[in-house]
Short mmCIF file of C-alpha atoms in Angstrom, two decimals:
data_model
loop_
_atom_site.label_atom_id
_atom_site.label_comp_id
_atom_site.label_asym_id
_atom_site.label_seq_id
_atom_site.Cartn_x
_atom_site.Cartn_y
_atom_site.Cartn_z
CA UNK A 11 -25.65 11.32 15.87
CA UNK A 12 -27.28 11.41 12.57
CA UNK A 13 -26.84 13.92 10.26
CA UNK A 14 -29.55 15.99 8.33
CA UNK A 15 -28.91 16.50 4.70
CA UNK A 16 -30.87 18.54 2.51
CA UNK A 17 -31.73 18.63 -0.80
CA UNK A 18 -32.94 21.60 -2.44
CA UNK A 19 -33.79 21.54 -6.20
CA UNK A 20 -34.39 24.94 -8.24
CA UNK A 21 -37.17 23.83 -10.45
CA UNK A 22 -40.44 25.63 -9.99
CA UNK A 23 -39.52 27.21 -6.16
CA UNK A 24 -40.19 24.51 -4.53
CA UNK A 25 -37.42 22.99 -1.80
CA UNK A 26 -37.87 19.46 -1.11
CA UNK A 27 -36.08 18.18 1.61
CA UNK A 28 -35.38 15.09 3.05
CA UNK A 29 -33.26 13.44 5.98
CA UNK A 30 -30.08 10.80 5.70
CA UNK A 31 -27.27 10.32 6.51
CA UNK A 32 -25.47 10.47 3.02
CA UNK A 33 -26.19 13.13 0.32
CA UNK A 34 -28.29 11.33 -2.10
CA UNK A 35 -30.10 13.19 -5.66
CA UNK A 36 -33.25 13.99 -5.65
CA UNK A 37 -35.26 13.77 -9.41
CA UNK A 38 -38.40 15.14 -10.37
CA UNK A 39 -39.76 12.44 -12.54
CA UNK A 40 -42.09 15.10 -14.79
CA UNK A 41 -38.82 17.25 -15.50
CA UNK A 42 -37.08 17.22 -18.63
CA UNK A 43 -34.31 19.77 -17.94
CA UNK A 44 -31.20 18.16 -15.46
CA UNK A 45 -31.67 19.39 -11.43
CA UNK A 46 -29.26 21.46 -10.26
CA UNK A 47 -28.91 19.48 -6.52
CA UNK A 48 -27.39 21.37 -3.76
CA UNK A 49 -25.55 19.00 -1.10
CA UNK A 50 -25.62 20.75 1.91
CA UNK A 51 -23.48 18.91 5.37
CA UNK A 52 -23.92 19.28 8.77
CA UNK A 53 -20.40 19.49 9.22
CA UNK A 54 -16.75 20.09 7.60
CA UNK A 55 -15.56 16.68 8.55
CA UNK A 56 -18.80 15.26 6.58
CA UNK A 57 -18.46 17.06 3.51
CA UNK A 58 -14.43 16.51 3.39
CA UNK A 59 -15.42 12.30 3.89
CA UNK A 60 -18.04 12.55 1.09
CA UNK A 61 -15.53 14.15 -1.57
CA UNK A 62 -12.38 12.18 -0.69
CA UNK A 63 -15.29 9.54 -1.21
CA UNK A 64 -16.13 10.45 -4.61
CA UNK A 65 -12.67 11.14 -5.49
CA UNK A 66 -11.60 6.78 -5.16
CA UNK A 67 -15.11 5.81 -6.46
CA UNK A 68 -18.28 5.22 -4.52
CA UNK A 69 -19.79 2.58 -3.41
CA UNK A 70 -22.78 3.33 -6.04
CA UNK A 71 -19.52 3.26 -9.01
CA UNK A 72 -17.93 0.18 -7.10
CA UNK A 73 -21.55 -2.17 -6.83
CA UNK A 74 -21.38 -1.46 -10.74
CA UNK A 75 -18.74 -4.24 -10.84
CA UNK A 76 -21.22 -6.79 -9.35
CA UNK A 77 -18.24 -8.82 -8.00
CA UNK A 78 -14.15 -8.88 -7.75
CA UNK A 79 -11.94 -11.91 -7.05
CA UNK A 80 -8.40 -11.04 -6.07
CA UNK A 81 -4.93 -12.04 -4.06
CA UNK A 82 -4.69 -10.98 -0.79
CA UNK A 83 -1.00 -11.57 0.97
CA UNK A 84 -0.23 -10.15 4.42
CA UNK A 85 2.98 -10.81 5.79
CA UNK A 86 4.11 -10.19 9.48
CA UNK A 87 7.48 -8.85 10.51
CA UNK A 88 8.21 -12.56 11.48
CA UNK A 89 8.19 -14.22 8.28
CA UNK A 90 4.37 -15.62 8.66
CA UNK A 91 2.13 -14.89 6.06
CA UNK A 92 -1.15 -15.58 4.66
CA UNK A 93 -2.48 -15.91 0.80
CA UNK A 94 -5.74 -16.39 -0.26
CA UNK A 95 -8.07 -16.05 -3.54
CA UNK A 96 -10.79 -13.38 -1.97
CA UNK A 97 -14.61 -13.36 -4.02
CA UNK A 98 -16.81 -11.04 -3.07
CA UNK A 99 -20.18 -10.21 -4.68
CA UNK A 100 -21.45 -6.20 -3.33
CA UNK A 101 -24.98 -6.61 -3.36
CA UNK A 102 -25.57 -8.47 0.27
CA UNK A 103 -21.55 -8.08 0.78
CA UNK A 104 -21.10 -12.55 -0.14
CA UNK A 105 -17.51 -13.08 0.78
CA UNK A 106 -15.16 -16.23 -0.01
CA UNK A 107 -11.56 -16.85 1.28
CA UNK A 108 -10.01 -19.82 -0.25
CA UNK A 109 -5.88 -19.59 1.66
CA UNK A 110 -3.02 -21.23 -0.14
CA UNK A 111 -0.81 -20.54 3.05
CA UNK A 112 -1.91 -19.96 6.41
CA UNK A 113 0.70 -19.39 8.86
CA UNK A 114 -1.99 -16.65 10.93
CA UNK A 115 -5.07 -17.77 10.00
CA UNK A 116 -6.01 -21.02 11.24
CA UNK A 117 -2.32 -21.94 11.70
CA UNK A 118 -3.42 -25.54 13.24
CA UNK A 119 -5.15 -26.49 9.82
CA UNK A 120 -2.94 -27.91 6.92
CA UNK A 121 -4.01 -27.92 3.25
CA UNK A 122 -6.21 -25.65 1.47
CA UNK A 123 -8.31 -23.36 3.73
CA UNK A 124 -11.40 -22.21 2.63
CA UNK A 125 -13.59 -19.48 4.10
CA UNK A 126 -17.29 -18.57 2.98
CA UNK A 127 -20.44 -16.19 3.62
CA UNK A 128 -23.33 -16.77 1.60
CA UNK A 129 -25.22 -13.73 2.80
CA UNK A 130 -26.84 -15.69 6.36
CA UNK A 131 -24.46 -18.14 7.30
CA UNK A 132 -20.63 -18.42 7.70
CA UNK A 133 -18.67 -21.60 7.24
CA UNK A 134 -15.51 -23.18 7.08
CA UNK A 135 -13.61 -25.97 4.81
CA UNK A 136 -10.50 -28.10 4.98
CA UNK A 137 -8.67 -30.12 1.84
CA UNK A 138 -12.80 -30.18 0.88
CA UNK A 139 -13.86 -31.02 4.70
CA UNK A 140 -16.26 -29.17 6.39
CA UNK A 141 -15.10 -27.71 9.97
CA UNK A 142 -18.06 -27.02 12.64
CA UNK A 143 -15.93 -26.11 15.58
CA UNK A 144 -17.56 -23.41 17.39
CA UNK A 145 -13.61 -20.82 17.61
CA UNK A 146 -12.91 -21.50 14.12
CA UNK A 147 -15.92 -20.68 13.41
CA UNK A 148 -15.28 -17.85 15.38
CA UNK A 149 -12.66 -16.58 13.51
CA UNK A 150 -14.39 -17.16 9.70
CA UNK A 151 -16.60 -14.46 11.13
CA UNK A 152 -14.49 -12.23 11.44
CA UNK A 153 -12.27 -12.57 8.89
CA UNK A 154 -14.86 -12.51 6.19
CA UNK A 155 -16.83 -9.30 7.24
CA UNK A 156 -13.56 -7.41 7.63
CA UNK A 157 -11.48 -8.50 4.25
CA UNK A 158 -14.50 -7.27 2.38
CA UNK A 159 -14.34 -3.97 4.82
CA UNK A 160 -10.67 -3.53 3.83
CA UNK A 161 -11.59 -3.74 0.38
CA UNK A 162 -14.95 -1.49 0.89
CA UNK A 163 -13.63 0.97 3.40
CA UNK A 164 -13.56 4.23 2.10
CA UNK A 165 -16.66 4.00 -0.18
CA UNK A 166 -18.90 2.72 2.82
CA UNK A 167 -17.32 5.64 4.87
CA UNK A 168 -20.97 6.60 4.15
CA UNK A 169 -23.23 3.76 5.19
CA UNK A 170 -25.70 5.02 7.50
CA UNK A 171 -24.95 5.82 11.10
CA UNK A 172 -21.35 6.97 10.67
CA UNK A 173 -20.01 9.94 12.52
CA UNK A 174 -17.40 12.39 11.41
CA UNK A 175 -15.71 15.25 13.08
CA UNK A 176 -13.25 18.05 12.00
CA UNK A 177 -10.14 17.71 14.03
CA UNK A 178 -7.54 20.02 12.06
CA UNK A 179 -4.99 20.80 9.61
CA UNK A 180 -1.47 19.73 9.56
CA UNK A 181 1.73 19.77 8.04
CA UNK A 182 3.62 16.21 7.78
CA UNK A 183 6.15 15.66 5.49
CA UNK A 184 5.03 18.60 3.61
CA UNK A 185 2.01 17.82 3.24
CA UNK A 186 -1.02 19.66 4.17
CA UNK A 187 -4.05 17.05 5.79
CA UNK A 188 -7.53 17.72 6.90
CA UNK A 189 -7.95 15.45 9.40
CA UNK A 190 -11.44 13.70 10.00
CA UNK A 191 -11.85 11.74 12.93
CA UNK A 192 -14.94 9.02 12.17
CA UNK A 193 -16.93 6.98 14.88
CA UNK A 194 -19.46 4.44 14.19
CA UNK A 195 -23.41 4.44 15.95
CA UNK A 196 -24.03 1.39 18.88
CA UNK A 197 -27.18 -0.04 18.76
CA UNK A 198 -26.24 -1.98 22.18
CA UNK A 199 -23.41 0.03 23.59
CA UNK A 200 -20.76 -2.21 22.59
CA UNK A 201 -17.31 -0.06 21.51
CA UNK A 202 -17.12 0.85 17.68
CA UNK A 203 -13.66 0.97 15.76
CA UNK A 204 -12.46 4.58 15.91
CA UNK A 205 -11.08 6.22 12.17
CA UNK A 206 -8.98 8.98 11.72
CA UNK A 207 -8.53 10.09 8.04
CA UNK A 208 -5.11 12.28 7.02
CA UNK A 209 -7.06 13.34 3.49
CA UNK A 210 -4.41 15.34 1.40
CA UNK A 211 -5.45 18.44 0.63
CA UNK A 212 -3.86 18.26 -3.42
CA UNK A 213 -5.12 14.96 -3.65
CA UNK A 214 -7.77 14.64 -1.86
CA UNK A 215 -7.11 11.17 -0.90
CA UNK A 216 -6.34 9.49 2.36
CA UNK A 217 -2.84 8.39 2.34
CA UNK A 218 -2.57 6.95 5.82
CA UNK A 219 -5.26 6.81 8.59
CA UNK A 220 -4.98 5.91 12.17
CA UNK A 221 -7.64 2.55 13.46
CA UNK A 222 -8.73 0.90 16.04
CA UNK A 223 -9.83 -3.09 16.37
CA UNK A 224 -12.54 -2.61 19.28
CA UNK A 225 -13.43 -6.67 18.70
CA UNK A 226 -9.95 -7.26 20.48
CA UNK A 227 -10.38 -4.75 22.92
CA UNK A 228 -7.26 -2.33 20.87
CA UNK A 229 -9.68 0.89 21.62
CA UNK A 230 -6.40 2.84 23.39
CA UNK A 231 -3.87 2.26 21.37
CA UNK A 232 -4.40 2.42 17.74
CA UNK A 233 -2.46 1.77 14.67
CA UNK A 234 -1.30 3.63 11.76
CA UNK A 235 -2.13 2.59 8.01
CA UNK A 236 -0.64 4.33 5.05
CA UNK A 237 -1.92 2.93 1.87
CA UNK A 238 -0.35 3.56 -2.16
CA UNK A 239 -3.47 3.28 -4.70
CA UNK A 240 -3.90 1.62 -8.18
CA UNK A 241 -6.53 3.18 -10.83
CA UNK A 242 -8.26 -0.13 -11.73
CA UNK A 243 -11.11 0.83 -14.31
CA UNK A 244 -12.17 3.93 -13.02
CA UNK A 245 -11.61 3.40 -9.04
CA UNK A 246 -8.61 4.46 -7.22
CA UNK A 247 -7.43 0.90 -4.73
CA UNK A 248 -5.23 1.51 -2.36
CA UNK A 249 -3.76 -2.11 -3.08
CA UNK A 250 -0.62 -1.55 -0.99
CA UNK A 251 -0.83 -1.02 2.48
CA UNK A 252 1.55 -1.30 5.71
CA UNK A 253 0.46 -0.89 9.48
CA UNK A 254 1.59 -0.86 12.76
CA UNK A 255 1.02 0.25 16.30
CA UNK A 256 1.09 4.18 17.27
CA UNK A 257 -0.81 6.88 19.05
CA UNK A 258 -3.72 8.86 18.52
CA UNK A 259 -0.55 11.91 17.31
CA UNK A 260 0.27 9.38 14.21
CA UNK A 261 3.41 9.18 15.22
CA UNK A 262 6.09 6.39 14.00
CA UNK A 263 7.56 3.80 16.78
CA UNK A 264 10.05 1.97 15.96
CA UNK A 265 8.71 -1.70 15.51
CA UNK A 266 8.11 -3.37 12.01
CA UNK A 267 5.86 -2.76 9.54
CA UNK A 268 3.26 -5.40 9.07
CA UNK A 269 2.58 -5.50 4.72
CA UNK A 270 -0.75 -6.30 2.71
CA UNK A 271 -0.91 -6.20 -0.81
CA UNK A 272 -3.77 -7.09 -3.50
CA UNK A 273 -2.87 -7.54 -6.19
CA UNK A 274 -4.72 -9.61 -9.51
CA UNK A 275 -8.15 -7.44 -8.86
CA UNK A 276 -10.12 -8.27 -11.32
CA UNK A 277 -14.05 -7.05 -11.33
CA UNK A 278 -16.99 -8.19 -13.27
CA UNK A 279 -16.37 -12.17 -13.16
CA UNK A 280 -20.29 -13.21 -12.89
CA UNK A 281 -20.05 -15.50 -9.87
CA UNK A 282 -23.03 -16.14 -8.16
CA UNK A 283 -24.58 -16.89 -5.20
CA UNK A 284 -23.29 -20.83 -6.02
CA UNK A 285 -20.01 -20.03 -5.30
CA UNK A 286 -20.37 -18.34 -1.76
CA UNK A 287 -22.28 -21.79 -0.68
CA UNK A 288 -20.44 -24.49 1.53
#
C-alpha cells in the first residue's frame, strides 16, 4: 500500500500536491513569506507515527549529526555478553563494530572482532586478519544493518514503503496508548518484519513495541521490547532496552529479559569513508 500525502500551500490560491510515502514541505521559492504547510495523512496510524517521530527527532535532524560512536552492550539471561564499539555514518548507512567481547556473536572466534560495511561490501577481521568464510560474512551482513536499524529505528519508520494501521486505544498500567501496526512492502514476496507500537498518549513516546524477526522465521510469535530514553543533544534516544518473547497482546511471559544498552553516545566525530573500509 502506498500513501498519498497532499501538501497545500495557501499563497496565491494555488494548491500544489505531490505523491510520496512521507510528508515533505513544499516551498515557493519566490515567496518572501513563510508558507503555511498542511499535512494530510491517509490514515490515523500514519499520523500518530509521524508525530511521534517529530517528538524524538526525525531522520533529517539525526543526519545533521553526520555520524555517531557509542558502546553497545548486549546481555542474555544465561550471562552471555557482547560489547562492541559501534560507528555509523548516517549518509549511506555505513556501519562498523569492534567487538571486545563476543560471547554470542561469532563466539567461535577469539580476540578482537571487527565488522564493517563500507557502503558496498561487508567485511570481517579477527585480530586484524581478514575472515572470508561465507557463514561468518553472512552473520556480518545481518549484524551491521540490524545494529544500525535499531539505533535509527524510529526515524526510519517514515521511510518509503512503510505501511501503517491504527489498531486501537488501550490502557496498560494506568497509561493510555495508541497502538499502531507497522509493516513493510516486499518486492519479492518474502516475509517482512512487523512492528506493533505502543505510543503513550501523554508523552507521545513509544514505551514498548512488539516485533518479529523475519530473517529467522519468527513471524507468528513476536517479542516484546520495552525502552527508556535519554536526551542527547536535541534527540531522544532509547538507550535502555529489554525484550523477551511475548504474544500479540503484549503479555509478559515468565521468561527472563534480554538487556541491551547504548552508552557513551557521541555525535559529529568527523568519521570518513576510510574508517569503514577493510
